Amino acid sequence: MLIHGLQKMTLLDFPGKVACTVFFDGCNFRCPFCHNSELLGVGFPPLMDDGELLAFLEKRKGVLDGVCITGGEPLLQKELPALLESIKNMGFLVKLDTNGSFPETLAELIDKGLVDYVAMDIKNSPRRYAETIGKERYDLSKVEKSIALLLTGKVDYEFRTTVVAQLHDEESFREIGKWIQGAKRYFLQCFAPRDSVLQPGLDAPSEADIHRYAEIARFYVPETGVRGV
Ligand code: SF4
């Protein structure tokens, strides 16, 4: 199993935990604002294999609480359940980032107790979803299944949206709020413009706008927070 990036320590990626972050390449979405566009399956050279990762983790026992699994879209990796089993057997907590388009794999990982925290992207309101993931059209049924699965509360989780000035407005957060009503927690993350994103020229929302959007979402999900401003 090939690993394309490793952040050896983070205090930010896994809420309340000291963790490392493991990056896998490949994604079925093409979000124009993607910060990890070098990991979208364009042949970026791998950093290590799963054996080397497990050897690294062996040395971090007692130092790290957990491991964040991100991408790309990590649920594209067929061997992920086996790797997570090894990581859990070493005593680490696992946080998974996902775009929500593989509900069956997500359910399998949750049922097997292989994830402790899931952060799922809600890219936009259903009306603007396809545009926000860089597609002409998109069947939302899989994303809806993942939302329903997390809302059952079988595993700790958050929903989150990267907010981009050109893609989101007040109506986005009214619609998203209704969609995920009753969720445990929701975060609006401010887009940070970078040269490496897929579509240049996108802007961050103003601070006032993102706080107004959070206020709208809070009506549906009281524990709504803002990150990155
Ligand atoms: S789902 Fe995530 S990794 Fe995939 S294109 Fe969108 S932002 Fe990038």
PDB file of C-alpha atoms and ligand atoms in Angstrom:
ATOM      1  CA  MET A   1       0.000   0.000   0.000  1.00  0.00           C
ATOM      2  CA  LEU A   2       1.562   3.306  -1.052  1.00  0.00           C
ATOM      3  CA  ILE A   3       1.537   6.380   1.144  1.00  0.00           C
ATOM      4  CA  HIS A   4       2.053   9.739  -0.506  1.00  0.00           C
ATOM      5  CA  GLY A   5       2.632  12.001   2.467  1.00  0.00           C
ATOM      6  CA  LEU A   6       3.218  11.986   6.204  1.00  0.00           C
ATOM      7  CA  GLN A   7       2.976  14.872   8.623  1.00  0.00           C
ATOM      8  CA  LYS A   8       4.805  13.468  11.614  1.00  0.00           C
ATOM      9  CA  MET A   9       2.937  15.476  14.232  1.00  0.00           C
ATOM     10  CA  THR A  10      -0.147  17.681  14.281  1.00  0.00           C
ATOM     11  CA  LEU A  11      -2.127  19.237  17.104  1.00  0.00           C
ATOM     12  CA  LEU A  12      -4.809  20.503  14.717  1.00  0.00           C
ATOM     13  CA  ASP A  13      -5.999  17.618  12.526  1.00  0.00           C
ATOM     14  CA  PHE A  14      -7.445  15.304  15.220  1.00  0.00           C
ATOM     15  CA  PRO A  15      -9.575  17.294  17.700  1.00  0.00           C
ATOM     16  CA  GLY A  16      -8.042  17.135  21.175  1.00  0.00           C
ATOM     17  CA  LYS A  17      -5.337  14.634  20.187  1.00  0.00           C
ATOM     18  CA  VAL A  18      -1.668  14.608  19.291  1.00  0.00           C
ATOM     19  CA  ALA A  19      -1.547  12.837  15.958  1.00  0.00           C
ATOM     20  CA  CYS A  20       0.273  12.296  12.716  1.00  0.00           C
ATOM     21  CA  THR A  21      -1.417  12.657   9.331  1.00  0.00           C
ATOM     22  CA  VAL A  22      -1.100  10.101   6.543  1.00  0.00           C
ATOM     23  CA  PHE A  23      -1.896  11.161   2.956  1.00  0.00           C
ATOM     24  CA  PHE A  24      -3.091   8.811   0.199  1.00  0.00           C
ATOM     25  CA  ASP A  25      -3.319   9.848  -3.419  1.00  0.00           C
ATOM     26  CA  GLY A  26      -6.266   9.595  -5.775  1.00  0.00           C
ATOM     27  CA  CYS A  27      -9.696  11.212  -5.591  1.00  0.00           C
ATOM     28  CA  ASN A  28     -12.984  10.828  -7.449  1.00  0.00           C
ATOM     29  CA  PHE A  29     -13.757  14.549  -7.041  1.00  0.00           C
ATOM     30  CA  ARG A  30     -12.040  17.548  -8.635  1.00  0.00           C
ATOM     31  CA  CYS A  31     -12.930  20.358  -6.251  1.00  0.00           C
ATOM     32  CA  PRO A  32     -11.647  23.582  -7.834  1.00  0.00           C
ATOM     33  CA  PHE A  33     -10.332  24.755  -4.444  1.00  0.00           C
ATOM     34  CA  CYS A  34      -8.486  21.486  -3.596  1.00  0.00           C
ATOM     35  CA  HIS A  35      -5.331  22.141  -1.597  1.00  0.00           C
ATOM     36  CA  ASN A  36      -3.993  18.650  -2.223  1.00  0.00           C
ATOM     37  CA  SER A  37      -4.263  18.759  -5.986  1.00  0.00           C
ATOM     38  CA  GLU A  38      -0.871  17.031  -6.305  1.00  0.00           C
ATOM     39  CA  LEU A  39      -2.567  13.978  -4.737  1.00  0.00           C
ATOM     40  CA  LEU A  40      -5.387  13.654  -7.264  1.00  0.00           C
ATOM     41  CA  GLY A  41      -3.924  10.665  -9.059  1.00  0.00           C
ATOM     42  CA  VAL A  42      -1.460  12.369 -11.380  1.00  0.00           C
ATOM     43  CA  GLY A  43       1.474  10.114 -10.625  1.00  0.00           C
ATOM     44  CA  PHE A  44       2.948  11.983  -7.657  1.00  0.00           C
ATOM     45  CA  PRO A  45       5.731   9.708  -6.328  1.00  0.00           C
ATOM     46  CA  PRO A  46       4.929   7.768  -3.134  1.00  0.00           C
ATOM     47  CA  LEU A  47       6.793   8.551   0.079  1.00  0.00           C
ATOM     48  CA  MET A  48       6.708   5.114   1.711  1.00  0.00           C
ATOM     49  CA  ASP A  49       4.759   1.861   1.880  1.00  0.00           C
ATOM     50  CA  ASP A  50       2.504   0.629   4.670  1.00  0.00           C
ATOM     51  CA  GLY A  51       5.318  -1.400   6.273  1.00  0.00           C
ATOM     52  CA  GLU A  52       7.435   1.736   6.618  1.00  0.00           C
ATOM     53  CA  LEU A  53       4.463   3.613   8.060  1.00  0.00           C
ATOM     54  CA  LEU A  54       3.868   0.920  10.677  1.00  0.00           C
ATOM     55  CA  ALA A  55       7.587   0.991  11.568  1.00  0.00           C
ATOM     56  CA  PHE A  56       7.336   4.774  12.026  1.00  0.00           C
ATOM     57  CA  LEU A  57       4.255   4.339  14.250  1.00  0.00           C
ATOM     58  CA  GLU A  58       5.983   1.682  16.333  1.00  0.00           C
ATOM     59  CA  LYS A  59       8.547   4.331  17.304  1.00  0.00           C
ATOM     60  CA  ARG A  60       5.806   6.862  18.114  1.00  0.00           C
ATOM     61  CA  LYS A  61       3.932   4.717  20.625  1.00  0.00           C
ATOM     62  CA  GLY A  62       3.396   6.768  23.770  1.00  0.00           C
ATOM     63  CA  VAL A  63       4.085  10.009  21.866  1.00  0.00           C
ATOM     64  CA  LEU A  64       1.113  10.137  19.491  1.00  0.00           C
ATOM     65  CA  ASP A  65      -2.506   9.508  20.477  1.00  0.00           C
ATOM     66  CA  GLY A  66      -3.797   8.965  17.007  1.00  0.00           C
ATOM     67  CA  VAL A  67      -3.405   8.774  13.256  1.00  0.00           C
ATOM     68  CA  CYS A  68      -5.326  10.957  10.770  1.00  0.00           C
ATOM     69  CA  ILE A  69      -6.041   9.292   7.453  1.00  0.00           C
ATOM     70  CA  THR A  70      -6.564  11.731   4.600  1.00  0.00           C
ATOM     71  CA  GLY A  71      -6.058  12.249   0.877  1.00  0.00           C
ATOM     72  CA  GLY A  72      -7.133  12.569  -1.769  1.00  0.00           C
ATOM     73  CA  GLU A  73     -10.034  10.329  -0.859  1.00  0.00           C
ATOM     74  CA  PRO A  74      -8.655   7.571   1.397  1.00  0.00           C
ATOM     75  CA  LEU A  75     -11.693   5.298   1.002  1.00  0.00           C
ATOM     76  CA  LEU A  76     -10.537   4.615  -2.574  1.00  0.00           C
ATOM     77  CA  GLN A  77      -7.755   2.486  -1.057  1.00  0.00           C
ATOM     78  CA  LYS A  78      -8.897  -1.146  -1.136  1.00  0.00           C
ATOM     79  CA  GLU A  79      -6.391  -2.210   1.528  1.00  0.00           C
ATOM     80  CA  LEU A  80      -7.313   0.546   3.975  1.00  0.00           C
ATOM     81  CA  PRO A  81      -9.342  -1.714   6.365  1.00  0.00           C
ATOM     82  CA  ALA A  82      -6.336  -4.024   6.847  1.00  0.00           C
ATOM     83  CA  LEU A  83      -3.997  -1.080   7.463  1.00  0.00           C
ATOM     84  CA  LEU A  84      -6.399   0.477   9.979  1.00  0.00           C
ATOM     85  CA  GLU A  85      -6.654  -2.838  11.783  1.00  0.00           C
ATOM     86  CA  SER A  86      -2.863  -2.871  12.195  1.00  0.00           C
ATOM     87  CA  ILE A  87      -2.877   0.762  13.389  1.00  0.00           C
ATOM     88  CA  LYS A  88      -5.691   0.080  15.896  1.00  0.00           C
ATOM     89  CA  ASN A  89      -3.889  -3.047  17.146  1.00  0.00           C
ATOM     90  CA  MET A  90      -0.910  -0.822  17.969  1.00  0.00           C
ATOM     91  CA  GLY A  91      -3.178   1.190  20.272  1.00  0.00           C
ATOM     92  CA  PHE A  92      -3.672   4.351  18.200  1.00  0.00           C
ATOM     93  CA  LEU A  93      -6.943   6.178  17.670  1.00  0.00           C
ATOM     94  CA  VAL A  94      -7.906   6.719  14.025  1.00  0.00           C
ATOM     95  CA  LYS A  95      -9.462   9.785  12.458  1.00  0.00           C
ATOM     96  CA  LEU A  96     -10.701   9.495   8.874  1.00  0.00           C
ATOM     97  CA  ASP A  97     -11.279  12.361   6.420  1.00  0.00           C
ATOM     98  CA  THR A  98     -13.710  11.528   3.630  1.00  0.00           C
ATOM     99  CA  ASN A  99     -15.736  13.211   0.921  1.00  0.00           C
ATOM    100  CA  GLY A 100     -18.616  10.897   1.779  1.00  0.00           C
ATOM    101  CA  SER A 101     -18.930   9.137  -1.558  1.00  0.00           C
ATOM    102  CA  PHE A 102     -18.175   5.615  -0.293  1.00  0.00           C
ATOM    103  CA  PRO A 103     -20.852   4.935   2.353  1.00  0.00           C
ATOM    104  CA  GLU A 104     -20.509   1.141   2.197  1.00  0.00           C
ATOM    105  CA  THR A 105     -16.775   1.240   3.009  1.00  0.00           C
ATOM    106  CA  LEU A 106     -17.393   3.866   5.665  1.00  0.00           C
ATOM    107  CA  ALA A 107     -20.057   1.646   7.264  1.00  0.00           C
ATOM    108  CA  GLU A 108     -17.679  -1.339   7.200  1.00  0.00           C
ATOM    109  CA  LEU A 109     -14.930   0.626   8.979  1.00  0.00           C
ATOM    110  CA  ILE A 110     -17.374   1.910  11.595  1.00  0.00           C
ATOM    111  CA  ASP A 111     -18.936  -1.517  12.184  1.00  0.00           C
ATOM    112  CA  LYS A 112     -15.500  -3.076  12.643  1.00  0.00           C
ATOM    113  CA  GLY A 113     -14.483  -0.356  15.116  1.00  0.00           C
ATOM    114  CA  LEU A 114     -11.597   0.740  12.897  1.00  0.00           C
ATOM    115  CA  VAL A 115     -12.307   4.484  13.086  1.00  0.00           C
ATOM    116  CA  ASP A 116     -12.816   6.672  16.150  1.00  0.00           C
ATOM    117  CA  TYR A 117     -13.611   9.986  14.479  1.00  0.00           C
ATOM    118  CA  VAL A 118     -14.865  10.833  10.992  1.00  0.00           C
ATOM    119  CA  ALA A 119     -14.636  14.265   9.347  1.00  0.00           C
ATOM    120  CA  MET A 120     -16.918  14.332   6.314  1.00  0.00           C
ATOM    121  CA  ASP A 121     -16.979  17.132   3.766  1.00  0.00           C
ATOM    122  CA  ILE A 122     -20.302  18.681   2.830  1.00  0.00           C
ATOM    123  CA  LYS A 123     -19.100  20.479  -0.252  1.00  0.00           C
ATOM    124  CA  ASN A 124     -22.152  22.662  -0.767  1.00  0.00           C
ATOM    125  CA  SER A 125     -25.931  22.679  -0.933  1.00  0.00           C
ATOM    126  CA  PRO A 126     -27.363  19.927  -3.177  1.00  0.00           C
ATOM    127  CA  ARG A 127     -28.129  22.597  -5.792  1.00  0.00           C
ATOM    128  CA  ARG A 128     -24.457  23.541  -6.275  1.00  0.00           C
ATOM    129  CA  TYR A 129     -22.803  20.223  -5.340  1.00  0.00           C
ATOM    130  CA  ALA A 130     -21.682  19.159  -8.821  1.00  0.00           C
ATOM    131  CA  GLU A 131     -20.166  22.557  -9.571  1.00  0.00           C
ATOM    132  CA  THR A 132     -18.337  22.537  -6.239  1.00  0.00           C
ATOM    133  CA  ILE A 133     -16.723  19.148  -6.869  1.00  0.00           C
ATOM    134  CA  GLY A 134     -15.722  20.027 -10.421  1.00  0.00           C
ATOM    135  CA  LYS A 135     -18.287  17.860 -12.229  1.00  0.00           C
ATOM    136  CA  GLU A 136     -21.095  18.599 -14.671  1.00  0.00           C
ATOM    137  CA  ARG A 137     -23.561  16.473 -12.714  1.00  0.00           C
ATOM    138  CA  TYR A 138     -23.388  14.276  -9.625  1.00  0.00           C
ATOM    139  CA  ASP A 139     -25.777  11.738  -8.104  1.00  0.00           C
ATOM    140  CA  LEU A 140     -25.921  12.700  -4.426  1.00  0.00           C
ATOM    141  CA  SER A 141     -27.324   9.395  -3.157  1.00  0.00           C
ATOM    142  CA  LYS A 142     -23.989   8.139  -1.813  1.00  0.00           C
ATOM    143  CA  VAL A 143     -23.243  11.398  -0.017  1.00  0.00           C
ATOM    144  CA  GLU A 144     -26.758  11.276   1.440  1.00  0.00           C
ATOM    145  CA  LYS A 145     -26.164   7.718   2.680  1.00  0.00           C
ATOM    146  CA  SER A 146     -22.939   8.795   4.396  1.00  0.00           C
ATOM    147  CA  ILE A 147     -24.716  11.735   6.043  1.00  0.00           C
ATOM    148  CA  ALA A 148     -27.472   9.407   7.299  1.00  0.00           C
ATOM    149  CA  LEU A 149     -24.893   6.930   8.583  1.00  0.00           C
ATOM    150  CA  LEU A 150     -23.000   9.548  10.596  1.00  0.00           C
ATOM    151  CA  LEU A 151     -26.214  11.068  11.940  1.00  0.00           C
ATOM    152  CA  THR A 152     -26.921   7.719  13.652  1.00  0.00           C
ATOM    153  CA  GLY A 153     -24.027   8.614  15.984  1.00  0.00           C
ATOM    154  CA  LYS A 154     -22.377   5.180  15.843  1.00  0.00           C
ATOM    155  CA  VAL A 155     -19.030   6.966  15.686  1.00  0.00           C
ATOM    156  CA  ASP A 156     -17.903  10.447  16.742  1.00  0.00           C
ATOM    157  CA  TYR A 157     -17.882  12.804  13.765  1.00  0.00           C
ATOM    158  CA  GLU A 158     -18.039  16.259  12.292  1.00  0.00           C
ATOM    159  CA  PHE A 159     -19.332  17.661   9.039  1.00  0.00           C
ATOM    160  CA  ARG A 160     -17.344  20.477   7.481  1.00  0.00           C
ATOM    161  CA  THR A 161     -17.439  22.805   4.496  1.00  0.00           C
ATOM    162  CA  THR A 162     -14.566  24.704   2.921  1.00  0.00           C
ATOM    163  CA  VAL A 163     -16.120  28.091   2.198  1.00  0.00           C
ATOM    164  CA  VAL A 164     -15.138  29.805  -1.069  1.00  0.00           C
ATOM    165  CA  ALA A 165     -16.433  33.273  -2.003  1.00  0.00           C
ATOM    166  CA  GLN A 166     -17.389  32.253  -5.559  1.00  0.00           C
ATOM    167  CA  LEU A 167     -19.129  28.995  -4.546  1.00  0.00           C
ATOM    168  CA  HIS A 168     -21.038  29.696  -1.332  1.00  0.00           C
ATOM    169  CA  ASP A 169     -23.635  32.220  -0.222  1.00  0.00           C
ATOM    170  CA  GLU A 170     -26.273  32.522   2.509  1.00  0.00           C
ATOM    171  CA  GLU A 171     -28.616  30.175   0.655  1.00  0.00           C
ATOM    172  CA  SER A 172     -25.882  27.487   0.630  1.00  0.00           C
ATOM    173  CA  PHE A 173     -25.904  27.372   4.423  1.00  0.00           C
ATOM    174  CA  ARG A 174     -29.679  27.426   4.748  1.00  0.00           C
ATOM    175  CA  GLU A 175     -29.831  24.378   2.457  1.00  0.00           C
ATOM    176  CA  ILE A 176     -26.858  22.594   4.057  1.00  0.00           C
ATOM    177  CA  GLY A 177     -28.285  23.301   7.512  1.00  0.00           C
ATOM    178  CA  LYS A 178     -31.589  21.662   6.594  1.00  0.00           C
ATOM    179  CA  TRP A 179     -29.731  18.753   5.015  1.00  0.00           C
ATOM    180  CA  ILE A 180     -27.627  17.925   8.104  1.00  0.00           C
ATOM    181  CA  GLN A 181     -30.093  19.138  10.735  1.00  0.00           C
ATOM    182  CA  GLY A 182     -29.493  17.364  14.052  1.00  0.00           C
ATOM    183  CA  ALA A 183     -25.779  16.833  13.364  1.00  0.00           C
ATOM    184  CA  LYS A 184     -23.449  16.704  16.348  1.00  0.00           C
ATOM    185  CA  ARG A 185     -21.083  19.382  15.060  1.00  0.00           C
ATOM    186  CA  TYR A 186     -20.375  21.320  11.898  1.00  0.00           C
ATOM    187  CA  PHE A 187     -17.437  23.503  10.891  1.00  0.00           C
ATOM    188  CA  LEU A 188     -17.111  26.159   8.225  1.00  0.00           C
ATOM    189  CA  GLN A 189     -13.479  26.249   7.106  1.00  0.00           C
ATOM    190  CA  CYS A 190     -12.258  29.378   5.367  1.00  0.00           C
ATOM    191  CA  PHE A 191     -10.663  28.699   1.988  1.00  0.00           C
ATOM    192  CA  ALA A 192      -7.033  29.824   1.900  1.00  0.00           C
ATOM    193  CA  PRO A 193      -6.046  30.845  -1.658  1.00  0.00           C
ATOM    194  CA  ARG A 194      -2.925  29.077  -2.974  1.00  0.00           C
ATOM    195  CA  ASP A 195      -1.238  28.859  -6.362  1.00  0.00           C
ATOM    196  CA  SER A 196      -1.537  25.054  -6.345  1.00  0.00           C
ATOM    197  CA  VAL A 197      -5.358  24.836  -6.320  1.00  0.00           C
ATOM    198  CA  LEU A 198      -7.048  23.410  -9.422  1.00  0.00           C
ATOM    199  CA  GLN A 199      -8.828  26.638 -10.394  1.00  0.00           C
ATOM    200  CA  PRO A 200      -6.834  29.831  -9.903  1.00  0.00           C
ATOM    201  CA  GLY A 201      -8.647  33.034  -9.021  1.00  0.00           C
ATOM    202  CA  LEU A 202     -10.850  31.723  -6.206  1.00  0.00           C
ATOM    203  CA  ASP A 203     -11.162  33.884  -3.112  1.00  0.00           C
ATOM    204  CA  ALA A 204     -11.735  33.399   0.595  1.00  0.00           C
ATOM    205  CA  PRO A 205     -15.022  34.776   1.936  1.00  0.00           C
ATOM    206  CA  SER A 206     -14.786  37.890   4.082  1.00  0.00           C
ATOM    207  CA  GLU A 207     -14.632  37.324   7.822  1.00  0.00           C
ATOM    208  CA  ALA A 208     -18.048  38.953   8.188  1.00  0.00           C
ATOM    209  CA  ASP A 209     -19.553  36.669   5.536  1.00  0.00           C
ATOM    210  CA  ILE A 210     -18.251  33.418   7.020  1.00  0.00           C
ATOM    211  CA  HIS A 211     -19.492  34.374  10.498  1.00  0.00           C
ATOM    212  CA  ARG A 212     -22.903  35.253   9.017  1.00  0.00           C
ATOM    213  CA  TYR A 213     -23.024  31.872   7.242  1.00  0.00           C
ATOM    214  CA  ALA A 214     -22.130  30.118  10.521  1.00  0.00           C
ATOM    215  CA  GLU A 215     -24.965  31.952  12.271  1.00  0.00           C
ATOM    216  CA  ILE A 216     -27.376  30.659   9.613  1.00  0.00           C
ATOM    217  CA  ALA A 217     -26.077  27.081   9.991  1.00  0.00           C
ATOM    218  CA  ARG A 218     -26.276  27.326  13.804  1.00  0.00           C
ATOM    219  CA  PHE A 219     -30.056  27.558  13.536  1.00  0.00           C
ATOM    220  CA  TYR A 220     -30.000  23.915  12.326  1.00  0.00           C
ATOM    221  CA  VAL A 221     -26.801  22.634  13.998  1.00  0.00           C
ATOM    222  CA  PRO A 222     -26.217  24.517  17.268  1.00  0.00           C
ATOM    223  CA  GLU A 223     -22.593  23.347  17.526  1.00  0.00           C
ATOM    224  CA  THR A 224     -21.380  25.119  14.404  1.00  0.00           C
ATOM    225  CA  GLY A 225     -17.887  26.600  14.441  1.00  0.00           C
ATOM    226  CA  VAL A 226     -15.593  28.556  12.126  1.00  0.00           C
ATOM    227  CA  ARG A 227     -12.002  27.584  11.341  1.00  0.00           C
ATOM    228  CA  GLY A 228      -9.234  29.441   9.557  1.00  0.00           C
ATOM    229  CA  VAL A 229     -10.215  33.086  10.163  1.00  0.00           C
TER     230      VAL A 229
HETATM  231  S1  SF4 B   1     -12.594  15.715  -2.223  1.00  0.00           S
HETATM  232 FE1  SF4 B   1     -10.841  16.572  -1.134  1.00  0.00          FE
HETATM  233  S2  SF4 B   1      -9.032  15.635  -2.086  1.00  0.00           S
HETATM  234 FE2  SF4 B   1     -10.767  15.277  -3.464  1.00  0.00          FE
HETATM  235  S3  SF4 B   1     -10.641  16.979  -4.940  1.00  0.00           S
HETATM  236 FE3  SF4 B   1     -12.051  17.586  -3.285  1.00  0.00          FE
HETATM  237  S4  SF4 B   1     -10.775  18.715  -1.811  1.00  0.00           S
HETATM  238 FE4  SF4 B   1      -9.393  17.554  -3.163  1.00  0.00          FE
END
